[in-house]
Coordinates of C-alpha atoms (C1' of nucleotides) in Angstrom, one line a residue:
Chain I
X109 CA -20.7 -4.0 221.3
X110 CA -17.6 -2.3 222.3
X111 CA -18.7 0.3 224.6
X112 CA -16.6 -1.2 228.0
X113 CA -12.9 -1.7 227.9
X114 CA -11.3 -4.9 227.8
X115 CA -9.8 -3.8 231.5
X116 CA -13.4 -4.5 233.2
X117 CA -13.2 -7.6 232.3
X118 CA -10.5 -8.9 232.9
X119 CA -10.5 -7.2 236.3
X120 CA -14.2 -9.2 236.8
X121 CA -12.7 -12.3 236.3
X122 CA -9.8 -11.6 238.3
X123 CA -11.7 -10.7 241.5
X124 CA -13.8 -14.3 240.4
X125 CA -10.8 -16.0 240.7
X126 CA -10.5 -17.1 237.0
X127 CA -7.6 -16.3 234.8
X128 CA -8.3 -13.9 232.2
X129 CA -7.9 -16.4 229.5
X130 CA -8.5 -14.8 225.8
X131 CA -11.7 -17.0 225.7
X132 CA -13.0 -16.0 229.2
X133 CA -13.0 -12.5 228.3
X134 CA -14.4 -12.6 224.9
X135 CA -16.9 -14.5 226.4
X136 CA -17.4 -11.9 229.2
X137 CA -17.9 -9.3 226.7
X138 CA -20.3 -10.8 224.9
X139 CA -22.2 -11.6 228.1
X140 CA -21.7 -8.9 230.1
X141 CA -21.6 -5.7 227.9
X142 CA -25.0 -4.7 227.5
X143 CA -28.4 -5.5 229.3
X144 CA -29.2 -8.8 231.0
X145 CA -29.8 -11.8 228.7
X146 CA -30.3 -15.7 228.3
X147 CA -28.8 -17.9 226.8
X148 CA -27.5 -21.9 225.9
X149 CA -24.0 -22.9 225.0
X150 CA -25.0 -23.7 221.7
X151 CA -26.4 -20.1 221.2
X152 CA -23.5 -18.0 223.1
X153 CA -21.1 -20.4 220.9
X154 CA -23.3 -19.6 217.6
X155 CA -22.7 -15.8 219.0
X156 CA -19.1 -16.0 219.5
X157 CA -18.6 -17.4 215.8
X158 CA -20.1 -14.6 214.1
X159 CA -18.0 -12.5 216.0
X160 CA -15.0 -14.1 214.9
X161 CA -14.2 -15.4 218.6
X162 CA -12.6 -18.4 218.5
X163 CA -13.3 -21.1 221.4
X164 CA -14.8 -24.1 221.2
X165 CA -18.5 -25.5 222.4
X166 CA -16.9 -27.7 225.1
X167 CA -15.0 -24.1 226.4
X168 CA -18.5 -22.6 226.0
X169 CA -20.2 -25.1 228.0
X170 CA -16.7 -25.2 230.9
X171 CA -16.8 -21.4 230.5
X172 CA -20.5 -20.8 231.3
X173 CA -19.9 -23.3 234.6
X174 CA -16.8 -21.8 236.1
X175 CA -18.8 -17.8 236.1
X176 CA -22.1 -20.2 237.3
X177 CA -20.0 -21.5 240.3
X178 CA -18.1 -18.3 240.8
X179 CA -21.5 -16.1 240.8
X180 CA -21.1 -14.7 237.7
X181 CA -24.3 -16.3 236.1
X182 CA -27.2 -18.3 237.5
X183 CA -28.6 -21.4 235.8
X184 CA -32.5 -21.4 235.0
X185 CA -34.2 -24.8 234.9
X186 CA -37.1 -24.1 232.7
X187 CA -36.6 -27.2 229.8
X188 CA -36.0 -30.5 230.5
X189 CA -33.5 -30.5 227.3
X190 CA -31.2 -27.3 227.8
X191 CA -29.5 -25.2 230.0
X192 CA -30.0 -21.5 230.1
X193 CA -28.3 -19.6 231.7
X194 CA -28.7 -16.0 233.1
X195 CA -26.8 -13.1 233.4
X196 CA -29.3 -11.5 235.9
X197 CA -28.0 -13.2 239.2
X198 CA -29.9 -11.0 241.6
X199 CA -33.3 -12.1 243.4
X200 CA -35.9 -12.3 240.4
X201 CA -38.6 -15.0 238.7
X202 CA -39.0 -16.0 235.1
X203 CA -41.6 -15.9 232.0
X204 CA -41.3 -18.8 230.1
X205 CA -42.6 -18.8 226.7
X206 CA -43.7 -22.1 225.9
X207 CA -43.9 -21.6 222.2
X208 CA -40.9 -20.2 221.6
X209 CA -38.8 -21.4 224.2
X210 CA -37.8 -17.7 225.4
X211 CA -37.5 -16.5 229.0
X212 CA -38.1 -13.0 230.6
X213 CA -36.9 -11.9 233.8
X214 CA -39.5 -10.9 236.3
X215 CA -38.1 -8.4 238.9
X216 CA -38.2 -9.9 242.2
X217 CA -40.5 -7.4 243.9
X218 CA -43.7 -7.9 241.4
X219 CA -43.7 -11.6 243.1
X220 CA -44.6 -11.6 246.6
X221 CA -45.4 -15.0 248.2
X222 CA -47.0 -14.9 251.2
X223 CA -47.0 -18.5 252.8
X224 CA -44.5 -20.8 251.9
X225 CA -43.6 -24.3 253.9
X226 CA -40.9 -24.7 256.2
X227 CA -37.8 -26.7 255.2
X228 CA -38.0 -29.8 255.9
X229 CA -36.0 -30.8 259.2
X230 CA -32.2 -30.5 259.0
X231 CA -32.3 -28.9 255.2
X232 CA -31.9 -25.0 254.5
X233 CA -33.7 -23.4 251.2
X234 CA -31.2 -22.7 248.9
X235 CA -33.6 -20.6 246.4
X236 CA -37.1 -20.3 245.7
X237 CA -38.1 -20.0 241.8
X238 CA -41.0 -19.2 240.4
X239 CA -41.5 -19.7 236.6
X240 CA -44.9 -18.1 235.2
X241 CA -45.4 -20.6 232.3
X242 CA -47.2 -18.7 229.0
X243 CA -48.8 -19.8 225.6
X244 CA -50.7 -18.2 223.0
Chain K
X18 CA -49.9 -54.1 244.8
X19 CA -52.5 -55.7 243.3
X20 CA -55.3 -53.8 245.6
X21 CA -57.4 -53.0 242.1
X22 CA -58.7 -54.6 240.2
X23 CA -57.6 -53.7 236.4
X24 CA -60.9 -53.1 235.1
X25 CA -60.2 -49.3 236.9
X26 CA -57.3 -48.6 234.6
X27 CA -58.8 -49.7 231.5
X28 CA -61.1 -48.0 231.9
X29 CA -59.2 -44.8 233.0
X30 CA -57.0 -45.0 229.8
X31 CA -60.3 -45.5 228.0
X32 CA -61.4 -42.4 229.1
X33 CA -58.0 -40.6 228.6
X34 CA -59.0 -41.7 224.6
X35 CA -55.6 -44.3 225.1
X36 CA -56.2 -47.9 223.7
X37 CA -55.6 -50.5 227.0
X38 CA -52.9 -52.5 225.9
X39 CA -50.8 -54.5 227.6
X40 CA -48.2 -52.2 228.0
X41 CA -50.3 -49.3 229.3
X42 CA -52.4 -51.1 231.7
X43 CA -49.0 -52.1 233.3
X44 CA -47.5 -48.9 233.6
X45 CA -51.1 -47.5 234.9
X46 CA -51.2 -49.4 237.3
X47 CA -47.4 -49.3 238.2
X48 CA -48.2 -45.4 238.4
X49 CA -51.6 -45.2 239.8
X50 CA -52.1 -47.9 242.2
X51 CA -51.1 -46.6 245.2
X52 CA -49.8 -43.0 246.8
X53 CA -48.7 -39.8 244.2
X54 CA -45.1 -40.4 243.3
X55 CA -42.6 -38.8 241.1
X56 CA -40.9 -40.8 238.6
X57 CA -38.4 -41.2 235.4
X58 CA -38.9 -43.1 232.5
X59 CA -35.5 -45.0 233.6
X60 CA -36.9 -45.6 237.1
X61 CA -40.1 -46.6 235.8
X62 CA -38.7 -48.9 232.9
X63 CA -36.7 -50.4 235.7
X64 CA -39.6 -51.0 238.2
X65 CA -41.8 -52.3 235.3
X66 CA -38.9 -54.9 235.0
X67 CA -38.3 -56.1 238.5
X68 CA -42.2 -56.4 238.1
X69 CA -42.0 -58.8 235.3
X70 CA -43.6 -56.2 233.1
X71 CA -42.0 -56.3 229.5
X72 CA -42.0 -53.5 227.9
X73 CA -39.4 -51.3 226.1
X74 CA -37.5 -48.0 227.6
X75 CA -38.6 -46.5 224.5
X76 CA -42.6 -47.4 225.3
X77 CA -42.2 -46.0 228.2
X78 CA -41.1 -42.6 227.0
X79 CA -44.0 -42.7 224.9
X80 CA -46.5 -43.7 227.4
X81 CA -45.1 -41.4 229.8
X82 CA -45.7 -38.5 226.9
X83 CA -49.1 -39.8 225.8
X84 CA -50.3 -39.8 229.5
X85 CA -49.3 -36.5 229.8
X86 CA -50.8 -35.0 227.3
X87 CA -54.3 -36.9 228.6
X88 CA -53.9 -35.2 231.6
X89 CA -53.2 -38.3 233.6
X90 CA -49.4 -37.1 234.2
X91 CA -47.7 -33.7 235.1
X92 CA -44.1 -32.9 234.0
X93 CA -41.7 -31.4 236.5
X94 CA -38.5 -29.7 235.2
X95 CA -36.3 -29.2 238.1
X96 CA -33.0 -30.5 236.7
X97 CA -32.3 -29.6 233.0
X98 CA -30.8 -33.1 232.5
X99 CA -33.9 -35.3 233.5
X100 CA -37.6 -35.7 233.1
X101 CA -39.5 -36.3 236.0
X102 CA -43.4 -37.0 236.1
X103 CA -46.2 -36.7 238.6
X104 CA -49.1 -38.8 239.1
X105 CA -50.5 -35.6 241.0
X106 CA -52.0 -33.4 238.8
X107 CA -53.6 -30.9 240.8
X108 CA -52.2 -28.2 241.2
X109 CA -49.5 -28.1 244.0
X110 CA -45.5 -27.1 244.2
X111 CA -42.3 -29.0 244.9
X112 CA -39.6 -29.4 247.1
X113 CA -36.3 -30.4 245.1
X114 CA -33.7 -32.4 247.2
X115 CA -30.4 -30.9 245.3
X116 CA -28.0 -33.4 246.7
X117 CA -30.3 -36.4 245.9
X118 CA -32.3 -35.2 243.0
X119 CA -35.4 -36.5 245.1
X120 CA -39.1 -34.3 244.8
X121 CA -41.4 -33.8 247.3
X122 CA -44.8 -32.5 246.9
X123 CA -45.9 -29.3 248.4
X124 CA -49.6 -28.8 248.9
X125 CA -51.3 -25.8 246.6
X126 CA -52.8 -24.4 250.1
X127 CA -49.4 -24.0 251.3
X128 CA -47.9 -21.3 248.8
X129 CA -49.6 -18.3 248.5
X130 CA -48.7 -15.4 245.9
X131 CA -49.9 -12.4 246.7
X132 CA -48.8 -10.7 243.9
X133 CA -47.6 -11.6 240.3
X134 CA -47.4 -9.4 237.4
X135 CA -49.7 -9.8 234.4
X136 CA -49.2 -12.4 231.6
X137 CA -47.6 -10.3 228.7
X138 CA -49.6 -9.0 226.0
X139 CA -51.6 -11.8 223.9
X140 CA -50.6 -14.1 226.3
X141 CA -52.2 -16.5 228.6
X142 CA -50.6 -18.4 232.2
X143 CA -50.5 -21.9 231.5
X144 CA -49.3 -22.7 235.1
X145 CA -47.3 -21.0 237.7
X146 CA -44.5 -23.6 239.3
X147 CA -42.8 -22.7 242.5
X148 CA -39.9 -25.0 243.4
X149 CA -38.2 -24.6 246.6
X150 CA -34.5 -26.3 246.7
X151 CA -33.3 -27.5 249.7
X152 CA -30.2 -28.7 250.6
X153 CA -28.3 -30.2 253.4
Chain J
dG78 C1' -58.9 -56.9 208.3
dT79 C1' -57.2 -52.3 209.6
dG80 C1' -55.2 -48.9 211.9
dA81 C1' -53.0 -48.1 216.4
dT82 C1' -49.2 -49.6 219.3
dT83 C1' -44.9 -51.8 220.3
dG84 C1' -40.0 -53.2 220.3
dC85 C1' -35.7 -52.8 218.7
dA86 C1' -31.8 -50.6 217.2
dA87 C1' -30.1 -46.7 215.2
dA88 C1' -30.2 -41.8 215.2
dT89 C1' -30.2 -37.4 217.5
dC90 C1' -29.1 -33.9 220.7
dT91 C1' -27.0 -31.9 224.6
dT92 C1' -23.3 -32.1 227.7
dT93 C1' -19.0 -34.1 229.6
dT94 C1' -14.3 -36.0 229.4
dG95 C1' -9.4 -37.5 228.2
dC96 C1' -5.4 -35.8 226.7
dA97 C1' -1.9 -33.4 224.1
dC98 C1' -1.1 -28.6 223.3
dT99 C1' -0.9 -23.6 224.6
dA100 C1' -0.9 -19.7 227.3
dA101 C1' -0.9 -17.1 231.8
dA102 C1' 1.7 -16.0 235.8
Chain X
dT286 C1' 9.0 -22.8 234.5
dT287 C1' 4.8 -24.3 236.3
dT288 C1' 0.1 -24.8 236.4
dA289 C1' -4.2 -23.6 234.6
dG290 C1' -6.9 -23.5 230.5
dT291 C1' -8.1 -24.9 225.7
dG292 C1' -9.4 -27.6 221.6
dC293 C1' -10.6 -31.6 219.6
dA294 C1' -12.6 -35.8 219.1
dA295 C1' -14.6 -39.3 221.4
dA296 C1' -17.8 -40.8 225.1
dA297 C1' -21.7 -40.5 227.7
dG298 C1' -26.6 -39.8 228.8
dA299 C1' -31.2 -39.0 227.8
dT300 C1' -34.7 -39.0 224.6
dT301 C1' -36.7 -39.7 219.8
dT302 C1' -37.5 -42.0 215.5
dG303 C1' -38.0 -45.4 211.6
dC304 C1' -39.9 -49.5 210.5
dA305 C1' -41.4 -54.2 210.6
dA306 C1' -44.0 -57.1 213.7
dT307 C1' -48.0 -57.4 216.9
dC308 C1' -52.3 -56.3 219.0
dA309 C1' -57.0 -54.1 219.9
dC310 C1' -61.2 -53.4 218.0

DNA sequence: GTGATTGCAAATCTTTTGCACTAAA
DNA sequence: TTTAGTGCAAAAGATTTGCAATCAC
């Protein structure tokens, strides 16, 4: 929980080109100080509450799309009715648990696909993701 | 348009275990008379309008749902802010058109995976989706 | 008739926005 | 200072729900 000073931080989010705001790097610190995770607004706000950090759900949600767009995070599309986001932004698939709504990261060298279409004319693939769906 | 005859959809939703009525013989018909598509219960509440079909946004999200679950319909979740549905239910992959939000169908004999690591303990692979997004 | 289905409007849930206030540089 | 960032409450979408009216069997 407190194992990285503040200083990585708020040196991160410098070199992202945000502002070390008080919010930005609590929320860092949750996020970033320990292995990768998932999560929704609702649930990294819920997180921030109960560690007495104080920002609100609409900083959450701007807050978890500035480090999207500055490459801090990547956005999983796995429910039609949330937003997850992920703080594993390097080249990997998903396990979605369709009971429980929880996602896995699956490194992205135990997926190999072999034969995939061109793009079609004048477009450029901008990612590829797999999501292994799972029940019961 | 009208190339067949309704008798085929009644009796398509009668084997699905779905009562014919009205409403769903439209919106069968609206969806399976003609080439796969990809729709929106919006979309499709708004082409069942300019069709003179009345029937309610909300019946629509319910017929959508119940024809899903028969196996008529496929979800797609490629946008976390929108459900989209397929009238191709075999299995197959998607293009997703960031910039336009439009889905394209990608035949199951052009992906191959080679390698994919095992479902997780006590649990089963519903389906695998690969979505390749393409942008301009 | 009887139970399934529908429509409508209201409710719900997630996410975004407008704007005055506060904080970082 | 000056400009970016924040909080709040309200707005905006998408989807679901409750319930009386309607339809299929």
């Amino acid at each position: 929980m407190d194992s990285r000073p503040y200083a990585l931080f708020i040196e991160r989010l410098r070199g992202a080109g945000l502002r070390p705001t008080r919010q930005r790097i609590a929320l860092a610190k949750l996020l970033f100080d320990g292995p990768d995770r998932h999560v929704t607004a609702e649930n990294l706000h819920m997180e921030a509450q109960e560690n007495a950090v104080r920002v609100s759900l609409a900083t959450v949600y701007n807050t978890l799309h500035q480090f999207t767009d500055a490459g801090l995070l990547r956005e999983i599309v796995v429910d039609s009715n949330r937003c997850y986001f992920d703080t594993n932004v390097d080249d990997h698939h998903h396990f979605f648990y369709e009971d429980s709504g929880r996602l896995e990261d699956i490194p992205g060298a135990e997926v190999e696909i072999t034969r995939l279409p061109a793009a079609p004319e004048g477009k450029t693939v901008s990612r590829v993701d797999v999501v292994v769906r799972v029940t019961s």
